[in-house]
Amino acid sequence: MEKIKKKKSPDAKLGRQDWINAGLIVLAEGGVEAVRIEPLAKRMNMTKGSFYWHFKNRNDLLDAILAEWVELDTNGIIEQVDQIDADPKTTLLYLLELAYADNEFMPGLADGRIENAIRAWAKTDQKVAELIAQVDQKRLNYTKALFLKIGFSEAEALVRARLAYYSLVGELTIGVPTNQTNRSAEIQMQHAILTSNING
């Protein structure tokens, strides 16, 4: 009996992750409406057939893009912070540093363009709005837990977590330009202010 040959993927060198990465970059540059199969394939110098090998349709890609964003900018950061063996204050500083840092596969896009594009997308898509709400709550809860470990009360920890998080989101939204040296100094100062005891 003749063996059935395993079907080979067209453009085998290109994987699902490559499409997701490219989709994230296009999302950052032009918003969700810019993430279209044919223009994306042309940009990558690939065929639409290659796309359909990895995704059922555009919505499938959009779902994958959202999942990747959550993994990179929330779960991945939390996992990195959890891996360090340090006191709560140092751990919080590391969290702040990671939150403002470039990610590995898209250096230069730590300026909030991806997050801003997803938040703009959420204004017209209830599913994305619900995801944003979940992400915001998870980030706030994690940051609050660190302030609790430092020794602040429940109320103080919540307020300080909100200050830290809203400052980050606000800066990314406004797009404050800064170099790495200035950014590092500002993070150190923010950390000192957020962890100081207002009661002396």
Coordinates of C-alpha atoms in Angstrom, one line a residue:
M1 CA 0.0 0.0 0.0
E2 CA 1.3 3.4 -1.0
K3 CA 2.1 5.7 2.0
I4 CA 0.2 8.9 2.2
K5 CA 2.7 11.8 1.9
K6 CA 2.5 14.4 4.6
K7 CA 1.3 17.7 3.3
K8 CA 4.1 20.3 3.4
S9 CA 3.5 23.9 4.3
P10 CA 4.0 26.4 1.6
D11 CA 6.6 29.0 2.4
A12 CA 7.8 26.5 5.1
K13 CA 10.4 28.9 6.5
L14 CA 7.6 31.2 7.6
G15 CA 5.9 30.3 10.8
R16 CA 2.7 31.3 12.6
Q17 CA 4.7 33.5 14.9
D18 CA 6.1 35.5 12.0
W19 CA 2.6 36.4 10.9
I20 CA 1.7 37.4 14.5
N21 CA 4.8 39.5 14.9
A22 CA 4.2 41.2 11.5
G23 CA 0.5 41.8 12.5
L24 CA 1.6 43.5 15.7
I25 CA 3.9 45.8 13.9
V26 CA 1.2 46.8 11.4
L27 CA -1.3 47.2 14.2
A28 CA 1.2 49.6 15.9
E29 CA 1.7 51.5 12.7
G30 CA -1.8 51.8 11.4
G31 CA -4.4 50.4 13.8
V32 CA -6.5 47.4 13.5
E33 CA -8.0 48.4 10.1
A34 CA -4.5 48.2 8.7
V35 CA -4.2 44.5 9.6
R36 CA -5.4 42.9 6.4
I37 CA -4.4 39.6 4.9
E38 CA -3.4 40.7 1.4
P39 CA -1.3 43.8 2.4
L40 CA 0.3 41.8 5.2
A41 CA 1.3 39.0 2.8
K42 CA 2.7 41.5 0.3
R43 CA 4.7 43.2 3.1
M44 CA 6.1 39.9 4.1
N45 CA 6.7 38.9 0.5
M46 CA 4.6 35.8 1.0
T47 CA 1.4 34.3 -0.5
K48 CA -2.0 34.4 1.0
G49 CA -1.9 30.6 0.9
S50 CA 0.9 30.7 3.4
F51 CA -1.4 32.8 5.7
Y52 CA -4.2 30.3 5.4
W53 CA -1.9 27.5 6.3
H54 CA -1.5 29.1 9.8
F55 CA -4.9 30.9 10.3
K56 CA -8.5 30.2 9.5
N57 CA -9.2 33.9 8.6
R58 CA -8.4 37.5 9.6
N59 CA -10.3 37.2 12.9
D60 CA -8.2 34.2 13.8
L61 CA -5.1 36.3 13.3
L62 CA -6.5 39.2 15.3
D63 CA -7.3 36.8 18.2
A64 CA -3.7 35.6 18.0
I65 CA -2.4 39.1 18.0
L66 CA -4.3 40.0 21.1
A67 CA -3.2 36.8 22.9
E68 CA 0.4 37.6 22.0
W69 CA 0.1 41.1 23.3
V70 CA -1.3 39.8 26.6
E71 CA 1.5 37.3 26.8
L72 CA 4.3 39.8 26.0
D73 CA 3.2 42.9 27.9
T74 CA 1.4 41.3 30.9
N75 CA 2.0 37.6 31.6
G76 CA 5.6 37.7 30.3
I77 CA 6.5 40.7 32.5
I78 CA 4.9 39.2 35.6
E79 CA 6.7 35.9 35.0
Q80 CA 10.1 37.7 34.7
V81 CA 9.4 39.6 37.9
D82 CA 8.4 36.5 39.8
Q83 CA 11.7 34.8 38.8
I84 CA 13.9 37.3 40.7
D85 CA 14.9 36.7 44.3
A86 CA 14.7 40.1 45.8
D87 CA 12.9 42.1 48.5
P88 CA 9.6 43.7 47.6
K89 CA 11.0 47.2 46.9
T90 CA 13.6 45.9 44.5
T91 CA 11.0 43.7 42.9
L92 CA 8.7 46.7 42.3
L93 CA 11.6 48.6 40.8
Y94 CA 12.3 45.7 38.4
L95 CA 8.6 45.7 37.4
L96 CA 8.7 49.4 36.6
E97 CA 11.8 49.0 34.5
L98 CA 10.3 46.1 32.5
A99 CA 7.1 47.9 32.0
Y100 CA 8.9 50.7 30.2
A101 CA 11.5 48.5 28.4
D102 CA 11.6 47.6 24.7
N103 CA 10.4 44.0 24.1
E104 CA 12.9 41.6 22.4
F105 CA 11.3 41.0 19.0
M106 CA 10.2 44.6 18.3
P107 CA 12.8 47.0 19.7
G108 CA 11.7 50.6 19.4
L109 CA 8.0 49.9 20.0
A110 CA 8.0 50.5 23.7
D111 CA 6.5 53.9 23.1
G112 CA 3.0 52.7 23.6
R113 CA 2.0 52.4 19.9
I114 CA 0.8 48.8 20.3
E115 CA -1.1 49.4 23.5
N116 CA -2.6 52.6 22.2
A117 CA -3.7 50.8 19.0
I118 CA -5.4 48.1 21.0
R119 CA -7.1 50.6 23.3
A120 CA -8.4 52.5 20.3
W121 CA -9.6 49.1 18.8
A122 CA -11.4 48.5 22.1
K123 CA -13.6 51.5 21.5
T124 CA -15.3 49.7 18.6
D125 CA -15.1 46.1 19.7
Q126 CA -16.7 44.9 23.0
K127 CA -14.6 41.7 23.1
V128 CA -11.4 43.8 23.0
A129 CA -12.8 46.2 25.6
E130 CA -13.4 43.3 27.9
L131 CA -9.9 42.0 27.4
I132 CA -8.4 45.5 28.1
A133 CA -10.4 45.6 31.4
Q134 CA -9.1 42.2 32.4
V135 CA -5.5 43.2 31.6
D136 CA -5.8 46.4 33.5
Q137 CA -7.2 44.6 36.5
K138 CA -4.5 41.9 36.4
R139 CA -1.7 44.5 36.2
L140 CA -3.2 46.6 39.0
N141 CA -3.7 43.6 41.2
Y142 CA -0.1 42.4 40.7
T143 CA 1.3 45.9 41.4
K144 CA -0.9 46.3 44.5
A145 CA 0.3 43.0 45.8
L146 CA 3.9 44.2 45.7
F147 CA 3.0 47.4 47.6
L148 CA 1.2 45.2 50.2
K149 CA 4.4 43.1 50.5
I150 CA 6.4 46.3 51.1
G151 CA 4.2 46.9 54.1
F152 CA 1.5 49.4 53.0
S153 CA -2.1 49.1 54.1
E154 CA -4.8 47.8 51.7
A155 CA -6.0 51.4 50.9
E156 CA -2.4 52.8 50.5
A157 CA -1.3 49.8 48.3
L158 CA -4.3 50.3 46.0
V159 CA -3.7 54.1 45.6
R160 CA 0.0 53.6 45.0
A161 CA -0.6 50.8 42.5
R162 CA -3.1 53.1 40.6
L163 CA -0.6 55.9 40.6
A164 CA 2.2 53.7 39.2
Y165 CA -0.1 52.1 36.6
Y166 CA -2.0 55.2 35.5
S167 CA 1.3 57.0 35.2
L168 CA 2.6 54.3 32.9
V169 CA -0.5 54.2 30.7
G170 CA -0.7 58.0 30.6
E171 CA 2.9 58.4 29.5
L172 CA 2.5 55.7 26.8
T173 CA -0.7 57.4 25.6
I174 CA 0.9 60.9 25.5
G175 CA 4.1 59.5 24.0
V176 CA 6.6 61.4 26.1
P177 CA 10.0 61.3 24.3
T178 CA 13.0 60.4 26.5
N179 CA 16.4 58.8 26.2
Q180 CA 17.4 55.7 28.1
T181 CA 19.5 57.5 30.6
N182 CA 16.7 60.0 31.5
R183 CA 14.1 57.2 31.5
S184 CA 16.2 55.2 34.0
A185 CA 16.6 58.2 36.3
E186 CA 12.9 58.9 36.1
I187 CA 12.0 55.4 37.0
Q188 CA 14.3 55.5 40.0
M189 CA 12.7 58.7 41.2
Q190 CA 9.1 57.4 40.6
H191 CA 10.0 54.3 42.6
A192 CA 11.4 56.4 45.5
I193 CA 8.3 58.6 45.6
L194 CA 5.9 55.6 45.4
T195 CA 7.6 53.7 48.1
S196 CA 8.2 56.6 50.5
N197 CA 6.3 56.7 53.8
I198 CA 4.0 59.8 53.7
N199 CA 3.6 59.6 57.4
G200 CA 7.3 60.0 58.0

